[in-house]
XYZ file of C-alpha atoms in Angstrom:
660
model
C 71.680 17.422 14.119
C 73.244 17.823 17.559
C 74.932 14.809 19.129
C 72.833 15.105 22.264
C 69.570 14.909 20.284
C 67.394 11.926 21.102
C 65.428 12.070 17.768
C 66.348 11.409 14.159
C 64.278 13.337 11.558
C 63.759 11.764 8.092
C 62.266 13.709 5.238
C 61.735 10.793 2.853
C 58.858 12.446 1.029
C 57.013 15.691 0.949
C 55.090 14.384 3.949
C 56.983 15.091 7.102
C 57.635 11.806 8.822
C 58.984 12.109 12.386
C 61.196 9.233 13.335
C 62.015 8.918 17.016
C 64.822 6.690 18.144
C 67.735 6.726 20.482
C 70.913 8.358 19.202
C 73.234 7.720 22.011
C 76.795 7.118 20.867
C 78.286 3.674 21.144
C 81.938 3.127 21.900
C 82.678 1.057 18.796
C 81.071 1.357 15.322
C 80.087 -2.327 15.291
C 78.424 -2.107 18.691
C 76.606 1.041 17.554
C 75.239 -0.678 14.458
C 74.076 -3.722 16.433
C 72.507 -1.548 19.090
C 70.729 0.511 16.437
C 69.380 -2.658 14.810
C 67.985 -3.833 18.172
C 66.234 -0.580 18.916
C 62.560 0.044 18.212
C 61.419 2.885 16.011
C 58.199 4.825 16.318
C 56.873 6.763 13.301
C 54.462 9.691 13.386
C 53.041 10.944 10.098
C 51.920 14.498 9.462
C 50.902 16.312 6.269
C 51.429 19.913 5.188
C 51.804 21.345 8.697
C 54.168 20.585 11.614
C 52.917 17.728 13.715
C 51.725 18.720 17.177
C 51.470 15.474 19.178
C 48.720 15.414 21.741
C 47.099 12.880 23.978
C 48.077 9.303 23.197
C 50.814 10.202 20.700
C 52.425 12.633 23.120
C 52.530 9.902 25.766
C 54.081 7.473 23.316
C 56.799 9.978 22.378
C 57.529 10.579 26.016
C 57.905 6.862 26.772
C 60.145 6.224 23.756
C 62.374 9.176 24.554
C 62.774 8.115 28.189
C 63.440 4.497 27.221
C 66.122 5.487 24.718
C 67.667 7.837 27.243
C 68.116 5.126 29.864
C 69.371 2.623 27.289
C 72.031 5.074 26.169
C 72.914 5.916 29.761
C 73.357 2.291 30.813
C 75.214 1.297 27.625
C 78.215 3.509 28.368
C 79.763 6.860 27.417
C 78.504 8.591 24.296
C 80.546 8.421 21.084
C 79.970 10.254 17.846
C 79.581 7.256 15.476
C 78.479 8.154 11.969
C 78.137 4.432 11.187
C 75.300 4.267 13.710
C 73.409 7.024 11.953
C 73.973 5.450 8.517
C 72.788 1.983 9.549
C 69.776 3.421 11.311
C 68.927 5.488 8.248
C 69.055 2.466 5.905
C 66.894 0.314 8.185
C 64.406 3.084 8.772
C 64.049 3.663 5.026
C 63.217 -0.004 4.386
C 60.697 -0.038 7.209
C 59.065 3.116 5.895
C 58.723 1.686 2.384
C 56.982 -1.419 3.711
C 54.777 0.488 6.154
C 53.764 3.665 4.321
C 52.977 4.766 0.793
C 55.558 7.318 -0.032
C 54.556 9.806 -2.701
C 56.915 11.101 -5.326
C 59.336 13.842 -4.535
C 58.121 17.324 -5.326
C 54.375 16.674 -5.070
C 53.778 18.410 -1.760
C 55.057 21.046 0.563
C 58.275 20.504 2.463
C 58.912 21.573 5.944
C 61.407 24.329 6.225
C 64.706 23.822 8.004
C 63.653 26.297 10.634
C 60.598 24.209 11.504
C 62.728 21.051 11.743
C 65.284 22.845 13.846
C 62.608 24.158 16.193
C 61.111 20.694 16.493
C 64.521 19.198 17.290
C 65.187 21.842 19.914
C 61.832 21.163 21.544
C 62.579 17.434 21.676
C 66.036 18.070 23.153
C 64.530 20.360 25.740
C 61.962 17.721 26.728
C 64.679 15.085 27.058
C 66.887 17.343 29.190
C 64.003 18.106 31.537
C 63.227 14.421 31.860
C 66.911 13.665 32.484
C 67.121 16.185 35.294
C 63.900 14.841 36.812
C 65.199 11.261 36.707
C 68.589 12.199 38.184
C 66.918 13.971 41.055
C 64.479 11.228 41.955
C 66.205 7.953 41.025
C 69.399 6.405 42.367
C 71.880 4.933 39.924
C 71.211 1.197 39.524
C 73.911 -1.444 39.616
C 74.984 -3.329 36.512
C 73.321 -6.542 37.820
C 69.934 -5.034 38.270
C 70.130 -2.824 35.172
C 69.471 -5.644 32.677
C 66.516 -6.982 34.678
C 64.980 -3.548 35.063
C 65.554 -2.898 31.373
C 63.632 -6.049 30.331
C 60.781 -5.316 32.774
C 60.626 -1.771 31.494
C 60.389 -2.920 27.885
C 57.651 -5.485 28.594
C 55.656 -3.003 30.642
C 56.015 -0.289 28.028
C 54.998 -2.670 25.251
C 51.901 -3.890 27.114
C 50.844 -0.408 28.074
C 51.428 0.908 24.562
C 49.381 -1.957 23.019
C 46.509 -1.393 25.463
C 46.540 2.329 24.799
C 46.638 1.693 21.053
C 43.534 -0.511 21.313
C 41.723 2.090 23.400
C 42.669 4.789 20.935
C 41.426 2.670 18.005
C 38.088 2.083 19.727
C 37.691 5.776 20.452
C 38.504 6.682 16.846
C 35.933 4.187 15.518
C 33.307 5.509 17.915
C 34.034 9.093 16.882
C 33.843 8.122 13.202
C 30.461 6.443 13.747
C 29.135 9.463 15.600
C 30.304 11.778 12.819
C 28.742 9.521 10.182
C 25.428 9.444 12.066
C 25.489 13.231 12.243
C 26.061 13.450 8.517
C 23.132 11.085 7.826
C 20.846 13.057 10.095
C 21.740 16.213 8.274
C 21.021 14.695 4.880
C 17.473 13.514 5.755
C 15.034 16.260 6.575
C 12.756 15.527 9.548
C 9.815 17.074 7.727
C 9.956 14.760 4.733
C 6.906 12.486 4.496
C 7.486 8.855 5.328
C 6.011 7.115 2.277
C 8.259 8.957 -0.189
C 11.319 10.078 1.847
C 13.469 10.730 -1.224
C 10.821 12.631 -3.246
C 10.915 10.270 -6.215
C 7.194 10.564 -6.983
C 6.012 13.145 -9.535
C 3.872 14.938 -6.926
C 5.230 17.024 -4.022
C 5.206 15.376 -0.626
C 3.001 16.469 2.252
C 1.595 14.985 5.477
C -1.744 14.492 3.723
C 0.014 12.467 1.037
C 0.957 9.937 3.707
C -2.685 9.496 4.675
C -3.755 8.980 1.069
C -1.090 6.355 0.451
C -2.078 4.541 3.624
C -5.631 4.435 2.265
C -4.279 3.186 -1.062
C -2.306 0.385 0.607
C -5.116 -0.668 2.954
C -7.882 -0.359 0.390
C -10.164 -2.965 -1.138
C -8.332 -6.141 -2.093
C -11.344 -7.549 -3.919
C -11.664 -4.465 -6.106
C -8.007 -4.814 -7.073
C -8.784 -8.272 -8.490
C -11.195 -6.737 -10.994
C -8.795 -4.068 -12.305
C -5.291 -4.800 -11.031
C -5.183 -8.543 -11.662
C -1.497 -8.516 -12.643
C -0.526 -5.945 -9.981
C 0.871 -3.500 -12.547
C -1.242 -0.466 -11.688
C 1.172 1.133 -9.196
C 4.163 0.992 -11.527
C 1.937 2.597 -14.163
C 0.559 5.499 -12.108
C 3.728 6.316 -10.131
C 5.523 7.697 -13.199
C 2.946 10.279 -14.303
C 1.815 13.316 -12.309
C -1.684 13.571 -13.814
C -2.453 9.888 -13.366
C -1.196 9.925 -9.784
C -3.216 13.057 -8.952
C -6.389 11.436 -10.310
C -5.741 8.276 -8.272
C -5.100 10.268 -5.094
C -8.335 12.219 -5.600
C -10.222 8.918 -5.872
C -8.662 7.596 -2.679
C -9.403 10.828 -0.835
C -13.056 10.312 -1.764
C -12.782 6.669 -0.680
C -11.483 7.778 2.725
C -14.417 10.150 3.112
C -16.989 7.476 2.222
C -15.484 4.564 4.166
C -13.528 6.113 7.047
C -15.454 9.359 7.456
C -12.281 11.431 6.904
C -13.994 14.665 5.951
C -10.697 16.543 6.333
C -9.695 15.023 2.989
C -12.265 17.135 1.162
C -9.629 19.738 0.296
C -7.189 17.055 -0.904
C -9.930 15.520 -3.032
C -10.592 18.788 -4.864
C -6.922 19.757 -5.101
C -5.796 16.487 -6.677
C -8.781 16.467 -9.018
C -7.942 19.984 -10.264
C -4.272 19.064 -10.698
C -5.253 16.012 -12.749
C -7.457 18.146 -15.017
C -4.582 20.621 -15.482
C -2.278 17.795 -16.536
C -4.848 16.566 -19.060
C -5.182 20.047 -20.571
C -1.400 20.402 -20.794
C -1.051 17.098 -22.643
C -3.928 17.819 -24.985
C -2.648 21.340 -25.687
C 0.757 20.165 -26.925
C 0.911 20.597 -30.741
C 1.264 17.236 -32.433
C 0.837 15.419 -29.135
C 0.007 11.736 -29.008
C -2.691 9.945 -27.031
C -0.471 8.196 -24.531
C -1.406 5.444 -22.112
C -0.937 7.914 -19.263
C -3.429 10.357 -20.787
C -6.027 7.618 -21.277
C -5.401 6.356 -17.736
C -5.903 9.830 -16.270
C -9.235 10.284 -18.070
C -10.585 6.888 -17.010
C -9.470 7.475 -13.387
C -11.344 10.787 -13.324
C -14.388 8.989 -14.746
C -14.065 6.412 -11.961
C -13.832 9.267 -9.445
C -17.094 10.770 -10.737
C -18.769 7.347 -10.672
C -17.819 6.827 -7.032
C -18.964 10.358 -6.197
C -22.303 9.749 -7.907
C -21.852 12.469 -10.552
C -22.786 10.124 -13.368
C -23.441 12.880 -15.886
C -19.870 14.159 -15.459
C -18.587 10.582 -15.599
C -20.458 10.050 -18.849
C -18.634 13.038 -20.387
C -15.281 11.506 -19.433
C -16.365 8.142 -20.853
C -17.397 9.784 -24.136
C -13.920 11.345 -24.380
C -12.429 7.987 -23.430
C -14.276 6.274 -26.281
C -12.892 8.792 -28.786
C -9.350 8.234 -27.488
C -9.701 4.452 -27.657
C -11.041 4.635 -31.207
C -8.198 6.973 -32.200
C -5.709 4.423 -30.872
C -7.351 1.601 -32.849
C -9.650 -0.029 -30.296
C -9.253 -1.824 -26.990
C -6.650 -4.253 -28.320
C -4.266 -1.329 -28.811
C -3.900 -1.354 -25.014
C -3.267 -5.073 -24.761
C 0.269 -4.419 -23.484
C -1.178 -2.686 -20.396
C -3.492 -5.141 -18.637
C -4.490 -2.780 -15.827
C -5.398 -0.016 -18.269
C -7.635 -2.144 -20.475
C -9.478 -3.614 -17.468
C -9.889 -0.142 -15.979
C -11.468 1.125 -19.206
C -14.031 -1.667 -19.212
C -14.966 -1.419 -15.521
C -15.455 2.351 -15.534
C -17.824 1.797 -18.458
C -19.583 -1.011 -16.548
C -20.199 1.223 -13.532
C -21.712 4.000 -15.614
C -23.828 1.575 -17.638
C -25.171 0.080 -14.393
C -26.257 3.518 -13.183
C -28.060 4.321 -16.450
C -29.355 0.764 -16.966
C -27.824 0.551 -20.457
C -25.624 -2.001 -22.245
C -21.818 -1.517 -22.105
C -20.289 1.053 -24.447
C -17.312 -1.116 -25.394
C -17.632 -4.480 -27.144
C -16.942 -7.797 -25.463
C -13.341 -9.025 -25.670
C -11.573 -12.162 -24.473
C -9.075 -11.376 -21.730
C -6.063 -13.633 -21.173
C -7.330 -16.827 -22.802
C -4.284 -18.620 -21.363
C -5.384 -17.995 -17.760
C -5.720 -21.266 -15.796
C -9.251 -22.622 -15.308
C -11.018 -23.044 -11.990
C -9.931 -26.101 -9.957
C -11.831 -29.301 -10.729
C -12.841 -29.816 -7.104
C -14.394 -26.335 -7.018
C -16.372 -27.073 -10.185
C -17.600 -30.352 -8.693
C -18.741 -28.581 -5.543
C -20.466 -25.848 -7.568
C -22.276 -28.377 -9.766
C -24.049 -29.829 -6.730
C -25.511 -26.497 -5.604
C -26.237 -24.511 -8.784
C -29.573 -22.572 -8.762
C -31.376 -24.503 -11.511
C -34.778 -23.143 -10.456
C -34.146 -20.101 -12.657
C -34.750 -22.279 -15.704
C -38.445 -22.337 -14.718
C -38.903 -18.594 -15.277
C -41.441 -17.881 -17.998
C -39.197 -15.227 -19.552
C -35.414 -14.623 -19.792
C -34.783 -17.909 -18.017
C -31.620 -18.694 -20.009
C -30.141 -15.234 -19.402
C -30.802 -15.407 -15.669
C -29.445 -18.945 -15.399
C -26.246 -17.986 -17.256
C -25.744 -15.073 -14.864
C -26.157 -17.128 -11.703
C -24.230 -20.056 -13.179
C -21.182 -17.757 -13.309
C -22.027 -15.868 -10.126
C -22.345 -19.103 -8.149
C -18.848 -20.270 -9.155
C -17.353 -16.825 -8.741
C -18.665 -16.354 -5.205
C -17.416 -19.817 -4.283
C -13.965 -19.045 -5.731
C -13.519 -15.884 -3.630
C -14.472 -17.634 -0.383
C -11.757 -18.087 2.223
C -11.322 -21.772 1.351
C -10.699 -21.329 -2.381
C -9.335 -17.835 -2.961
C -5.718 -18.855 -2.332
C -6.061 -21.742 -4.810
C -7.529 -19.743 -7.698
C -5.426 -17.539 -9.950
C -6.159 -13.782 -9.802
C -6.432 -13.593 -13.589
C -9.043 -16.350 -13.579
C -11.131 -14.492 -11.000
C -10.783 -11.201 -12.864
C -11.800 -12.742 -16.185
C -14.809 -14.521 -14.658
C -15.950 -11.326 -12.947
C -15.690 -9.436 -16.240
C -17.714 -12.100 -18.067
C -20.419 -12.103 -15.379
C -20.860 -8.322 -15.348
C -20.938 -8.138 -19.134
C -23.732 -10.756 -19.259
C -25.730 -8.889 -16.582
C -25.554 -5.609 -18.492
C -26.429 -7.338 -21.766
C -29.859 -8.463 -20.501
C -32.604 -6.269 -22.024
C -34.429 -3.761 -19.847
C -37.701 -5.319 -18.629
C -38.735 -2.472 -16.346
C -41.302 -1.015 -18.769
C -43.071 -4.377 -18.815
C -44.394 -3.959 -15.269
C -44.231 -0.162 -14.793
C -46.508 0.475 -17.799
C -48.923 -2.173 -16.583
C -49.031 -0.736 -13.056
C -49.379 2.872 -14.213
C -52.067 2.305 -16.830
C -54.415 0.442 -14.489
C -55.437 -2.334 -16.873
C -59.036 -3.476 -16.946
C -59.475 -7.010 -15.745
C -62.192 -7.543 -18.340
C -59.784 -7.179 -21.237
C -59.041 -10.313 -23.182
C -55.275 -10.136 -22.838
C -55.307 -8.954 -19.210
C -54.039 -12.224 -17.766
C -51.254 -12.440 -20.320
C -50.176 -8.846 -19.730
C -50.317 -9.328 -15.984
C -48.217 -12.493 -16.169
C -45.683 -10.721 -18.386
C -45.520 -7.778 -15.964
C -45.051 -10.107 -12.993
C -42.118 -11.990 -14.514
C -40.593 -8.681 -15.649
C -40.633 -7.457 -12.055
C -38.950 -10.695 -10.940
C -36.215 -10.288 -13.556
C -35.559 -6.653 -12.640
C -35.403 -7.498 -8.927
C -32.965 -10.325 -9.667
C -30.726 -8.071 -11.774
C -30.743 -5.277 -9.185
C -29.807 -7.702 -6.390
C -27.122 -9.257 -8.593
C -25.516 -5.864 -9.205
C -25.647 -5.088 -5.475
C -23.918 -8.416 -4.774
C -21.207 -7.760 -7.367
C -20.454 -4.222 -6.227
C -20.565 -4.890 -2.506
C -19.340 -8.493 -2.056
C -17.043 -8.929 -5.057
C -15.742 -5.379 -5.539
C -16.195 -3.964 -2.012
C -17.399 -0.503 -3.007
C -18.262 1.773 -0.059
C -21.870 1.213 1.111
C -22.426 4.990 0.908
C -21.721 5.036 -2.828
C -24.537 6.451 -4.937
C -24.783 3.291 -7.047
C -26.389 1.411 -4.136
C -29.079 4.053 -3.722
C -29.975 3.673 -7.406
C -30.052 -0.129 -7.221
C -32.131 -0.141 -4.018
C -34.666 2.186 -5.648
C -34.796 -0.141 -8.633
C -35.379 -3.158 -6.396
C -37.991 -1.315 -4.334
C -39.938 -0.445 -7.474
C -39.915 -4.085 -8.618
C -41.058 -5.540 -5.289
C -43.503 -2.907 -4.010
C -46.134 -2.928 -6.715
C -49.687 -1.706 -6.030
C -52.200 -4.349 -4.957
C -49.797 -7.154 -5.864
C -48.172 -9.587 -3.434
C -44.508 -9.959 -4.264
C -44.263 -13.287 -2.488
C -47.167 -14.690 -4.520
C -45.592 -13.521 -7.773
C -42.281 -15.253 -6.975
C -44.158 -18.333 -5.846
C -45.968 -18.568 -9.195
C -42.590 -18.296 -10.924
C -41.342 -21.147 -8.678
C -38.411 -19.144 -7.312
C -39.162 -18.423 -3.663
C -35.644 -19.622 -2.841
C -34.277 -16.830 -5.045
C -36.504 -14.306 -3.237
C -34.820 -15.281 0.042
C -31.415 -14.609 -1.518
C -32.305 -11.221 -3.048
C -33.874 -9.997 0.212
C -30.742 -10.895 2.212
C -28.538 -9.145 -0.363
C -30.519 -5.897 -0.396
C -30.802 -5.859 3.412
C -27.009 -6.104 3.622
C -26.643 -2.584 2.177
C -30.004 -0.976 2.946
C -29.854 1.731 5.640
C -32.150 1.630 8.644
C -35.501 2.796 7.331
C -39.098 1.748 6.916
C -38.195 0.133 3.616
C -35.620 -2.070 5.327
C -38.199 -3.082 7.932
C -40.578 -4.034 5.124
C -37.930 -6.193 3.465
C -37.029 -7.895 6.747
C -40.706 -8.677 7.275
C -40.996 -10.047 3.738
C -37.883 -12.171 4.347
C -39.394 -13.578 7.533
C -42.610 -14.594 5.760
C -40.716 -16.150 2.840
C -38.464 -18.131 5.190
C -41.538 -19.430 6.982
C -42.985 -20.601 3.680
C -39.664 -22.218 2.720
C -39.469 -23.914 6.152
C -36.267 -22.110 7.149
C -36.222 -21.839 10.940
C -32.544 -21.395 11.906
C -29.527 -19.381 10.880
C -27.738 -22.494 9.613
C -30.680 -23.356 7.385
C -30.707 -19.796 6.054
C -26.996 -20.036 5.311
C -27.506 -23.326 3.459
C -30.239 -21.726 1.352
C -27.934 -18.845 0.415
C -25.099 -21.218 -0.508
C -27.347 -22.834 -3.104
C -27.547 -19.493 -4.934
C -24.389 -17.407 -4.409
C -22.463 -17.239 -1.159
C -19.068 -15.985 -0.007
C -18.253 -16.323 3.667
C -15.904 -13.326 3.732
C -18.875 -11.041 3.079
C -22.026 -12.863 4.196
C -20.884 -14.231 7.569
C -20.853 -10.886 9.443
C -23.838 -9.588 7.461
C -25.963 -12.633 8.191
C -25.474 -12.280 11.958
C -26.981 -8.788 11.890
C -29.896 -9.800 9.676
C -30.668 -12.797 11.875
C -30.812 -10.579 14.974
C -33.354 -8.378 13.185
C -35.395 -11.445 12.276
C -35.416 -12.528 15.920
C -36.584 -9.088 17.059
C -39.346 -9.186 14.463
C -40.377 -12.663 15.634
C -40.582 -11.492 19.252
C -42.701 -8.550 18.098
C -45.029 -10.970 16.273
C -45.418 -13.082 19.410
C -46.247 -9.988 21.419
C -48.853 -9.060 18.799
C -50.349 -12.540 19.033
C -50.547 -12.304 22.824
C -52.342 -8.953 22.697
C -54.698 -10.204 19.984
C -55.503 -13.258 22.085
C -56.531 -11.081 24.994
C -58.669 -8.773 22.864
C -60.083 -11.445 20.493
C -60.120 -14.879 22.054
C -60.759 -16.739 18.770
C -58.528 -15.220 16.018
C -58.323 -17.183 12.803
C -55.048 -15.716 11.444
C -52.396 -13.246 12.467
C -51.186 -10.943 9.705
C -48.136 -8.713 9.828
C -48.990 -5.091 9.204
C -46.890 -4.312 6.137
C -47.319 -0.754 4.818
C -49.181 -0.722 1.536
C -48.605 1.881 -1.171
C -51.121 4.672 -1.546
C -52.789 5.216 -4.907
C -54.096 8.607 -5.938
C -55.403 10.106 -9.157
C -51.933 11.133 -10.345
C -50.258 7.772 -10.063
C -48.456 5.646 -7.524
C -46.909 7.157 -4.412
C -43.876 5.150 -3.229
C -41.876 5.604 -0.046
C -38.278 6.530 -0.761
C -35.098 6.326 1.284
C -34.464 6.434 4.995
C -35.781 10.016 5.040
C -39.220 8.659 4.017
C -39.466 10.939 1.011
C -41.955 10.247 -1.753
C -40.550 8.876 -4.980
C -41.001 10.984 -8.093
C -41.915 9.048 -11.223
C -41.225 10.378 -14.682
C -41.110 9.279 -18.311
C -38.309 10.493 -20.592
C -36.947 9.295 -23.934
C -39.252 6.291 -23.880
C -38.064 5.127 -20.437
C -39.398 5.401 -16.896
C -37.468 7.317 -14.252
C -37.641 7.284 -10.464
C -36.114 10.265 -8.655
C -34.334 11.264 -11.851
C -32.703 7.876 -12.512
C -33.629 5.325 -15.127
C -35.156 2.164 -13.719
């Protein structure tokens, strides 16, 4: 290296490490060593290629070179002291070992001597240019001022270098953050759906999938108590494509019925077809087993058909489900999957309700270790239980057992108690109640046969047959209203579901009998208070129609006979049967407004009658009566005012194709 060079180059590893320091000669070897020990060294690391300093590093090199130049100039004439180079080399080596990780020799590329020589020449050239510039512009300082200027220069250079280092560090961090953000943005596609951004579900993502999952998350909480008591259903369905497709098809149908999202019609059919394909694939595997996922897919499709109202198709799925359950060894074979076993039973309950038949699966005891209802709730329920049902002349014990459970269940799901009652307890009680309701024998033939045959009043057993038909109609009306209450208040099924149309037809047939006053029949059975309850329940789901107007009128007359004259009194009467504020409070406001409109209409009728007939004895509401012809009874049906079609098949009566 030339004596005039201001840089010392150290190749201590395969990485080229540029060491910049002053190399001005000192007159004596000892002074040179001491001066070298006092000097500051700046290290610049490069790898594989020659280092091209730019920006901040270039400025630092420039300052160090100029500082070393003036130090050498003020120290005295240059001497060629090899001791200076040796001492500087030893100190620099120690500093490098403590500051850098030096790799082993021979692991990388070395810079060629030509590259080092070119770099040294460039540094010498820069120093010479700076020297000429300084000589031209600056005057030579005196020895007295030289030391002061030297100290000021060092402090200023150190402060400026530290400030620039901090600024450079901040800029590097900011650049690194920006680069990292860019990398993250590139990894996440903007078109990926939000619910499943990493595509971990077994079904492909789409914008419609987001809508279906939003419906799933914001769906009925009460219905989840019946089936998903332990909140294990999502972890079960999210691992199987067929099961998830069947669930999504059901929620697409739910969105159409509740939210009016008719755009989901395509998604409903697509997911249903995909679920059927998955079932066929699993069944077609030679030596395949009946897995929980396969059973869950079949029962979810059966639930889909139930909600759609295709009960014949649902019955086919349930028949296949029964064969699968029997092949697995019965319901207890699914005891490890609580959501699956409850789903099997409730899909069977729904179908049995539509066909008015007992459940297909036997009664089982679910979670006997579930905590009981709170004592305070039981005390409150004991004071308001509907004991009047024990006075029924037939099926009194069955009806009392139903409303004994229903009364406690509705109280437990009210806003005051629901947070204090365990979900498993509610689910078990709801299962027990529905099983008891479906286990009551069918009494519909008892009054339909009597009404259709036109019994002769002169017969000896006419009074007995008439009394039996009357109590049968009361029982069937009670059971129909109970099922409406369970499916609308306790399970929150969509009001447009087909099951409500079937139950309303069943109730209409039991309360609109030819030449028979429903209110008088219930009065003889000493259960007018129960008639108030069933009329409020059916009006809560009945669409605007002439039938609804008839029921509102009947409710008004029954309330008058029970001395109920205010909304609070009506609410108290309902609480003595079965009441849940989360459902009845908004419903009762609407029904009460209709009662007030009807009352104003009655007053207007009275005023007109007073003008036309000054001395009226009574004022009767004009309630439409059924028409009787030679072929049978002609009932009004639905909000479209269609005529009901009666039929007899397999020993049972049908109305509009459905068993009553």
